[in-house]
Amino acid sequence: MDHFSHVNGALCAEQVPLPGLAERFGTPLFVYSRATLERHWRAFDDAFTGVPHLVCYAVKANSNLALLDVLARLGSGFDIVSGGELQRVLRAGGQAAKTVFSGVGKSRDELAAALAAGIRAVNVESAAELDRVVEVARGLGVRAPVSLRVNPDVDPETHPYISTGLRENKFGVPAAEVMELYLRAHATEELQVVGMDCHIGSQLTSVAPYVDALAKLVELATALRGEGIHLQHMDIGGGIGIRYRDEQPPSPAHWAAVVRDCLAGQPFEVQLEPGRAIAGNAGVLLTRVEYLKHNGEKRFAVVDAGMNDLLRPSLYGAWQEIVAVVPRDGPVALYDVVGPVCESSDFLGKDRELALQPDDLLAVRGAGAYGFVMSSNYNSRPRAAEVMVDGEHAQLVRSRELPDDLMRGERLLSD
Ligand code: LLP
């Protein structure tokens, strides 16, 4: 459930009509709803009531400071994958002690910054990374809290680009090597073993892969207890899907009930890392029709947002709903909604039934997660502005880039 709906003929974010925002801030424009973000975060938090737990929002899904601020105020933890994301969390008022650090390629500098800030756990993804954490912790004279990311080799049945828990994926430590690595970590003075971690993929629509993964994790955690290694937390990652079209993802409550079942009787705190399920349907991308054109039988609506603004359709063939902000009466036609970027893969949607005129506004739904964060300056296009709506108020939370922003740091030749 989100807070975007048509009222008196115009799509609104909460109580704010989108045409007014397009006038005020221009297009393309990402518009987020604070009430939706809070609702989604609370759905996860509430679902674990009675069980020690921490919701660590996956910052990569949408890292705008205002959005992190909203979640930090709710008491959220965070899952980060870079030093840049750590800086954002801290600037937005998030706590390092509630932040976990995932990712296969952490640099020495990133690890040092995270340990110096007092990170809750480094989710270690390989033996080589464990060695590096030891080296960095020794240099800083601190003890590093670590958790191993297990690759449970389960099939999340999602797009291959966003599956992470299969043996052939680059993520995590193979289950067969986990025990040995934990024993090594446990015996190392610079390390404190605090947890176990896992993330099997994204946009999952079934709970079955979680059940399979958790069975493996519980087996490993039990074996660790036999070795005198007691984990404080079990991090089950994120990946819960959302409805873009007709998917039927589990609700947070259903998903949590299954997780609670799998972990019943286990002594650890539950950690989760949802990203898309919190931010995805809390945002739309507003774009204006520049031109309508026909090439033979084919009709195109050329809009002012392109693959540089929203990459998911081009990269994954992802389907996201496109609606008229002010629907008009009149004959509908099938349009490919395409951007201005010079690539045939630059489309936001294909074969969409719409009644359109030039200058009409369209909204691409489900653009709150993996939207702005994946945008680029390809074709020297300034990145879009972002607005947060709260009730009847709208606040600019990121200015539209200017040509000077794009060229900052570049130089002409010196001679
Ligand atoms: N934790 C870790 C370690 C992750 O790698 C991810 C996502 C998450 C949590 C959050 O997953 P979520 O709850 O958002 O599914 N760009 C792709 C999605 C990539 C996801 C990468 N990892 C897309 O647009 O579909």
Coordinates of C-alpha atoms and ligand atoms in Angstrom, one line a residue:
M1 CA 0.0 0.0 0.0
D2 CA 1.3 3.4 -0.9
H3 CA 0.2 7.0 -0.7
F4 CA 0.0 7.8 -4.4
S5 CA -3.5 8.0 -5.8
H6 CA -5.6 10.0 -8.2
V7 CA -7.7 12.7 -6.4
N8 CA -10.0 15.1 -8.4
G9 CA -8.4 13.9 -11.7
A10 CA -4.7 14.3 -10.7
L11 CA -2.2 11.9 -9.3
C12 CA -1.2 13.0 -5.8
A13 CA 1.6 12.1 -3.4
E14 CA -0.2 12.1 -0.1
Q15 CA -2.1 15.5 -0.3
V16 CA 0.1 17.1 -2.9
P17 CA -1.0 17.1 -6.5
L18 CA 1.9 16.1 -8.8
P19 CA 1.2 18.7 -11.6
G20 CA 2.1 21.5 -9.1
L21 CA 5.3 19.8 -8.2
A22 CA 6.3 19.5 -11.8
E23 CA 5.6 23.2 -12.3
R24 CA 7.6 24.1 -9.2
F25 CA 10.6 21.9 -9.5
G26 CA 10.6 20.8 -13.1
T27 CA 10.9 17.4 -14.6
P28 CA 12.3 14.7 -14.6
L29 CA 11.6 14.6 -10.8
F30 CA 11.6 11.9 -8.2
V31 CA 8.9 12.3 -5.7
Y32 CA 8.9 10.4 -2.4
S33 CA 6.1 9.9 0.2
R34 CA 7.3 10.1 3.8
A35 CA 4.1 8.4 5.1
T36 CA 4.7 5.4 2.7
L37 CA 8.3 5.1 3.8
E38 CA 7.3 5.1 7.5
R39 CA 4.5 2.7 6.9
H40 CA 6.7 0.2 5.1
W41 CA 9.5 0.4 7.7
R42 CA 7.0 -0.1 10.5
A43 CA 5.5 -3.1 8.8
F44 CA 8.8 -4.8 9.1
D45 CA 9.5 -3.6 12.6
D46 CA 6.1 -4.5 13.9
A47 CA 6.2 -7.9 12.3
F48 CA 9.1 -8.8 14.7
T49 CA 7.5 -7.4 17.8
G50 CA 8.3 -9.6 20.8
V51 CA 11.6 -10.8 19.2
P52 CA 14.8 -8.9 19.6
H53 CA 15.5 -7.5 16.2
L54 CA 16.9 -4.7 14.2
V55 CA 15.7 -3.5 10.8
C56 CA 18.8 -2.4 8.9
Y57 CA 17.5 -0.5 5.8
A58 CA 19.6 -1.3 2.7
V59 CA 20.9 2.2 1.9
K60 CA 21.8 1.2 -1.7
A61 CA 18.1 1.2 -2.6
N62 CA 17.8 4.9 -2.1
S63 CA 20.4 6.9 -0.2
N64 CA 19.0 10.4 -0.3
L65 CA 19.8 12.1 3.0
A66 CA 16.2 13.1 3.7
L67 CA 15.0 9.5 3.2
L68 CA 17.7 8.2 5.6
D69 CA 16.7 11.0 8.0
V70 CA 13.1 9.8 8.0
L71 CA 14.2 6.2 8.8
A72 CA 16.9 7.2 11.4
R73 CA 14.2 9.1 13.3
L74 CA 12.2 5.8 13.4
G75 CA 15.2 4.2 15.0
S76 CA 16.3 2.3 11.9
G77 CA 19.6 0.5 11.5
F78 CA 21.3 0.6 8.1
D79 CA 23.1 -1.9 5.8
I80 CA 25.8 -0.1 3.8
V81 CA 28.1 -1.3 1.0
S82 CA 30.6 1.6 0.8
G83 CA 32.4 4.3 2.6
G84 CA 30.2 6.8 0.8
E85 CA 27.0 5.2 2.2
L86 CA 28.6 5.3 5.7
Q87 CA 29.1 9.0 5.4
R88 CA 25.5 9.5 4.3
V89 CA 24.1 7.4 7.2
L90 CA 26.2 9.4 9.7
R91 CA 25.3 12.7 8.2
A92 CA 21.6 11.8 8.2
G93 CA 21.7 11.1 12.0
G94 CA 22.0 7.3 11.7
Q95 CA 24.1 5.4 14.2
A96 CA 27.2 3.4 13.3
A97 CA 26.4 1.1 16.2
K98 CA 23.2 0.1 14.3
T99 CA 24.9 -0.1 10.9
V100 CA 26.3 -3.2 9.2
F101 CA 28.8 -3.2 6.4
S102 CA 28.2 -5.6 3.5
G103 CA 29.9 -6.0 0.1
V104 CA 32.6 -8.1 -1.6
G105 CA 35.2 -5.4 -2.3
K106 CA 35.7 -3.3 0.9
S107 CA 38.9 -1.3 0.6
R108 CA 41.3 -0.7 3.5
D109 CA 40.2 2.9 3.8
E110 CA 36.5 1.9 3.9
L111 CA 37.1 -0.7 6.6
A112 CA 39.2 1.8 8.6
A113 CA 36.5 4.4 8.4
A114 CA 33.8 1.9 9.4
L115 CA 35.8 0.5 12.4
A116 CA 36.8 4.0 13.5
A117 CA 33.1 5.0 13.5
G118 CA 32.2 2.0 15.6
I119 CA 30.3 -0.1 13.1
R120 CA 28.0 -2.7 14.4
A121 CA 29.4 -5.5 12.2
V122 CA 31.5 -6.1 9.2
N123 CA 29.7 -8.7 7.0
V124 CA 32.9 -10.5 5.8
E125 CA 32.6 -12.1 2.4
S126 CA 35.8 -14.0 2.0
A127 CA 38.9 -15.4 3.8
A128 CA 41.0 -12.7 2.1
E129 CA 38.7 -10.0 3.5
L130 CA 38.9 -11.5 7.0
D131 CA 42.7 -11.1 6.8
R132 CA 42.3 -7.5 5.7
V133 CA 39.9 -6.7 8.6
V134 CA 42.5 -8.1 11.0
E135 CA 45.3 -6.0 9.5
V136 CA 43.1 -2.8 9.6
A137 CA 41.9 -3.5 13.1
R138 CA 45.4 -4.0 14.3
G139 CA 46.5 -0.7 12.8
L140 CA 43.7 1.1 14.5
G141 CA 44.2 -0.8 17.8
V142 CA 40.5 -1.8 17.9
R143 CA 38.7 -5.1 18.0
A144 CA 36.6 -5.6 14.8
P145 CA 33.0 -6.9 15.2
V146 CA 32.6 -9.5 12.4
S147 CA 29.9 -11.6 10.9
L148 CA 30.5 -14.0 8.0
R149 CA 28.2 -13.7 5.0
V150 CA 27.3 -17.3 4.1
N151 CA 26.5 -18.2 0.6
P152 CA 23.9 -20.9 1.2
D153 CA 23.7 -22.0 -2.5
V154 CA 19.9 -21.6 -2.8
D155 CA 18.1 -20.4 -5.9
P156 CA 16.1 -17.2 -5.2
E157 CA 14.3 -17.6 -8.6
T158 CA 14.7 -14.0 -9.5
H159 CA 16.5 -12.2 -12.4
P160 CA 20.0 -13.6 -12.7
Y161 CA 21.6 -10.1 -12.3
I162 CA 20.0 -9.7 -8.8
S163 CA 20.5 -13.3 -7.6
T164 CA 23.3 -13.4 -5.0
G165 CA 22.9 -16.7 -3.0
L166 CA 23.9 -19.2 -5.6
R167 CA 27.3 -20.9 -5.6
E168 CA 28.3 -19.3 -8.9
N169 CA 27.6 -15.8 -7.6
K170 CA 30.5 -13.7 -6.2
F171 CA 28.8 -13.2 -2.9
G172 CA 29.5 -14.7 0.5
V173 CA 31.6 -17.6 1.8
P174 CA 30.6 -21.1 0.6
A175 CA 28.8 -23.0 3.4
A176 CA 31.5 -25.7 3.4
E177 CA 34.2 -23.2 4.3
V178 CA 32.2 -21.2 6.9
M179 CA 33.1 -23.3 10.0
E180 CA 36.9 -23.1 9.4
L181 CA 36.7 -19.4 8.9
Y182 CA 34.7 -18.8 12.0
L183 CA 37.2 -20.9 14.1
R184 CA 40.0 -18.7 12.7
A185 CA 38.1 -15.5 13.5
H186 CA 37.2 -16.7 17.0
A187 CA 40.9 -17.4 17.7
T188 CA 42.0 -14.0 16.4
E189 CA 42.5 -11.3 19.1
E190 CA 41.7 -8.4 16.7
L191 CA 38.3 -9.9 15.9
Q192 CA 35.0 -10.3 17.8
V193 CA 32.6 -12.8 16.2
V194 CA 29.2 -11.2 16.6
G195 CA 26.9 -12.7 14.0
M196 CA 26.1 -14.6 10.8
D197 CA 24.8 -13.0 7.6
C198 CA 23.2 -13.9 4.4
H199 CA 21.5 -12.2 1.5
I200 CA 20.2 -14.4 -1.3
G201 CA 18.9 -12.0 -3.9
S202 CA 16.5 -9.3 -4.6
Q203 CA 12.8 -9.0 -5.7
L204 CA 12.0 -12.4 -4.3
T205 CA 8.3 -13.3 -4.5
S206 CA 8.4 -16.6 -2.6
V207 CA 9.4 -17.4 1.0
A208 CA 10.7 -20.9 0.1
P209 CA 14.3 -19.8 -0.7
Y210 CA 14.5 -18.1 2.7
V211 CA 13.3 -21.2 4.4
D212 CA 16.1 -23.2 2.6
A213 CA 18.7 -20.7 3.4
L214 CA 17.7 -20.3 7.1
A215 CA 17.8 -24.1 7.6
K216 CA 21.4 -24.0 6.5
L217 CA 22.3 -21.0 8.6
V218 CA 20.7 -22.5 11.7
E219 CA 22.6 -25.7 11.2
L220 CA 25.9 -23.8 11.0
A221 CA 25.0 -21.6 14.0
T222 CA 24.3 -24.8 16.0
A223 CA 27.6 -26.3 15.0
L224 CA 29.3 -23.1 16.0
R225 CA 27.7 -23.3 19.5
G226 CA 29.2 -26.8 19.8
E227 CA 32.6 -25.1 19.3
G228 CA 31.9 -22.5 21.9
I229 CA 31.1 -19.7 19.5
H230 CA 27.9 -17.9 20.4
L231 CA 26.4 -15.5 17.8
Q232 CA 24.7 -12.4 19.0
H233 CA 22.7 -11.9 15.8
M234 CA 21.5 -13.6 12.7
D235 CA 21.2 -11.3 9.7
I236 CA 18.9 -12.7 7.1
G237 CA 19.4 -10.0 4.5
G238 CA 16.8 -8.3 2.4
G239 CA 15.3 -9.2 -1.0
I240 CA 11.6 -9.1 -0.3
G241 CA 9.9 -8.2 -3.6
I242 CA 7.3 -5.6 -4.3
R243 CA 4.5 -5.5 -6.8
Y244 CA 5.5 -3.7 -9.9
R245 CA 2.8 -5.4 -12.1
D246 CA 1.1 -8.6 -11.0
E247 CA 3.8 -10.1 -8.7
Q248 CA 2.5 -11.5 -5.5
P249 CA 5.3 -11.0 -3.0
P250 CA 4.9 -12.1 0.6
S251 CA 3.8 -9.3 2.9
P252 CA 6.3 -8.2 5.6
A253 CA 4.0 -9.9 8.1
H254 CA 3.9 -13.2 6.3
W255 CA 7.6 -13.2 5.5
A256 CA 8.4 -12.3 9.1
A257 CA 6.2 -15.1 10.4
V258 CA 8.1 -17.6 8.3
V259 CA 11.4 -16.3 9.4
R260 CA 10.3 -16.3 13.1
D261 CA 9.3 -19.9 12.6
C262 CA 12.6 -20.9 11.1
L263 CA 14.5 -19.2 13.9
A264 CA 12.2 -20.2 16.8
G265 CA 14.1 -21.2 19.9
Q266 CA 17.4 -19.7 18.6
P267 CA 19.1 -17.4 21.0
F268 CA 20.1 -14.6 18.6
E269 CA 18.8 -11.2 17.7
V270 CA 17.2 -11.1 14.2
Q271 CA 18.6 -8.6 11.8
L272 CA 17.1 -7.8 8.4
E273 CA 18.2 -5.7 5.5
P274 CA 15.1 -4.7 3.4
G275 CA 15.7 -2.0 0.8
R276 CA 13.2 -2.2 -2.1
A277 CA 10.3 -3.2 0.1
I278 CA 10.7 0.0 2.1
A279 CA 11.5 2.5 -0.6
G280 CA 10.3 1.1 -3.9
N281 CA 6.7 2.0 -3.8
A282 CA 7.4 5.1 -1.8
G283 CA 8.5 7.0 -4.9
V284 CA 7.5 7.9 -8.5
L285 CA 9.5 9.4 -11.4
L286 CA 7.6 12.3 -12.9
T287 CA 8.4 13.0 -16.5
R288 CA 6.9 15.1 -19.3
V289 CA 6.1 14.1 -22.8
E290 CA 8.3 16.1 -25.2
Y291 CA 7.1 14.7 -28.5
L292 CA 4.7 12.1 -29.9
K293 CA 6.0 10.4 -33.0
H294 CA 5.2 7.6 -35.4
N295 CA 7.7 5.4 -37.2
G296 CA 5.5 3.4 -39.5
E297 CA 3.2 1.4 -37.3
K298 CA 5.1 2.2 -34.2
R299 CA 4.2 5.0 -31.9
F300 CA 6.6 6.6 -29.5
A301 CA 6.1 9.0 -26.6
V302 CA 9.4 10.7 -26.2
V303 CA 9.7 11.9 -22.6
D304 CA 12.2 14.0 -20.7
A305 CA 13.4 11.1 -18.5
G306 CA 15.7 8.5 -19.9
M307 CA 17.7 5.4 -19.0
N308 CA 20.2 7.7 -17.3
D309 CA 17.4 8.6 -14.8
L310 CA 15.8 5.1 -14.4
L311 CA 18.0 2.3 -15.6
R312 CA 15.9 -0.7 -14.5
P313 CA 13.9 -1.1 -17.7
S314 CA 17.0 -1.0 -19.9
L315 CA 19.2 -3.1 -17.6
Y316 CA 16.9 -5.8 -16.5
G317 CA 14.0 -5.5 -18.9
A318 CA 12.1 -4.5 -15.7
W319 CA 8.4 -3.6 -16.1
Q320 CA 7.3 -0.5 -14.1
E321 CA 3.8 0.9 -14.3
I322 CA 3.5 4.2 -16.2
V323 CA 0.4 6.3 -15.6
A324 CA -0.9 9.6 -16.8
V325 CA -0.7 12.1 -14.0
V326 CA -3.9 13.8 -15.3
P327 CA -5.7 11.1 -17.3
R328 CA -7.4 12.4 -20.4
D329 CA -10.5 11.2 -22.2
G330 CA -10.0 10.2 -25.8
P331 CA -8.6 7.3 -27.8
V332 CA -5.8 5.3 -26.3
A333 CA -3.0 4.0 -28.4
L334 CA 0.0 1.7 -27.7
Y335 CA 3.1 3.7 -27.1
D336 CA 6.7 2.9 -26.4
V337 CA 7.7 5.4 -23.7
V338 CA 11.3 6.3 -24.6
G339 CA 13.8 8.8 -23.3
P340 CA 16.1 11.3 -25.1
V341 CA 19.3 9.2 -24.7
C342 CA 20.9 8.0 -27.9
E343 CA 20.5 4.3 -27.4
S344 CA 17.7 2.0 -28.6
S345 CA 17.7 0.5 -25.1
D346 CA 16.6 3.8 -23.7
F347 CA 13.0 3.1 -22.8
L348 CA 10.9 3.3 -19.7
G349 CA 8.2 1.1 -20.9
K350 CA 7.0 -0.6 -24.1
D351 CA 3.6 -1.1 -25.6
R352 CA 1.8 1.0 -23.0
E353 CA -1.9 1.8 -23.5
L354 CA -2.1 5.6 -23.0
A355 CA -4.2 8.6 -24.2
L356 CA -1.5 11.2 -24.7
Q357 CA -0.8 14.7 -25.9
P358 CA 2.5 16.5 -26.0
D359 CA 3.4 18.2 -22.6
D360 CA 1.4 15.6 -20.7
L361 CA 2.9 14.4 -17.4
L362 CA 3.5 10.7 -16.8
A363 CA 4.5 9.0 -13.6
V364 CA 6.6 5.9 -13.5
R365 CA 5.6 4.0 -10.3
G366 CA 7.8 1.9 -8.1
A367 CA 10.7 4.3 -8.7
G368 CA 11.6 4.9 -5.0
A369 CA 14.2 2.1 -5.0
Y370 CA 17.1 1.6 -7.4
G371 CA 15.9 4.7 -9.3
F372 CA 17.9 7.8 -8.6
V373 CA 20.7 5.8 -7.0
M374 CA 21.4 4.1 -10.3
S375 CA 21.1 7.2 -12.4
S376 CA 24.0 8.6 -14.3
N377 CA 25.1 11.6 -16.4
Y378 CA 25.2 9.7 -19.7
N379 CA 24.8 12.0 -22.6
S380 CA 25.8 14.8 -20.2
R381 CA 22.3 14.9 -18.8
P382 CA 22.0 16.5 -15.4
R383 CA 20.6 14.2 -12.8
A384 CA 17.0 14.8 -11.7
A385 CA 15.8 16.7 -8.6
E386 CA 14.2 14.8 -5.7
V387 CA 11.3 15.9 -3.5
M388 CA 9.9 14.5 -0.3
V389 CA 6.2 14.9 0.4
D390 CA 4.9 14.9 3.9
G391 CA 1.1 15.4 4.2
E392 CA 0.4 18.6 2.3
H393 CA 4.0 19.8 2.3
A394 CA 6.7 19.1 -0.3
Q395 CA 10.4 19.8 0.2
L396 CA 13.2 19.8 -2.3
V397 CA 15.6 17.2 -0.9
R398 CA 18.1 17.3 -3.8
S399 CA 18.5 20.1 -6.4
R400 CA 18.5 19.3 -10.0
E401 CA 22.1 19.2 -11.3
L402 CA 23.4 22.1 -13.4
P403 CA 25.9 21.8 -16.3
D404 CA 28.6 23.2 -14.0
D405 CA 28.0 20.3 -11.6
L406 CA 28.7 17.9 -14.4
M407 CA 32.0 19.4 -15.3
R408 CA 33.3 20.0 -11.8
G409 CA 36.7 18.5 -11.5
E410 CA 37.4 18.5 -15.2
R411 CA 40.2 20.5 -16.8
L412 CA 41.2 21.8 -20.2
L413 CA 44.7 20.8 -21.2
S414 CA 47.4 23.0 -19.6
D415 CA 49.2 23.7 -22.9
Ligands
LLP1 N1 21.5 -6.6 1.6 C1 22.5 -6.9 0.7 C2 23.8 -7.4 1.1 C3 22.2 -6.6 -0.6 O1 23.2 -6.8 -1.5 C4 21.0 -6.0 -1.0 C5 20.7 -5.7 -2.4 C6 20.0 -5.8 0.0 C7 20.3 -6.1 1.3 C8 18.7 -5.2 -0.3 O2 17.9 -6.0 -1.2 P1 16.4 -5.5 -1.4 O3 15.6 -5.7 -0.1 O4 16.4 -4.1 -1.9 O5 16.0 -6.5 -2.5 N2 19.5 -2.8 -8.7 C9 18.6 -4.0 -8.6 C10 18.6 -4.6 -7.2 C11 20.0 -4.9 -6.7 C12 20.0 -5.4 -5.3 C13 21.4 -5.6 -4.8 N3 21.5 -6.0 -3.4 C14 17.2 -3.7 -9.1 O6 17.0 -2.5 -9.5 O7 16.4 -4.5 -9.1

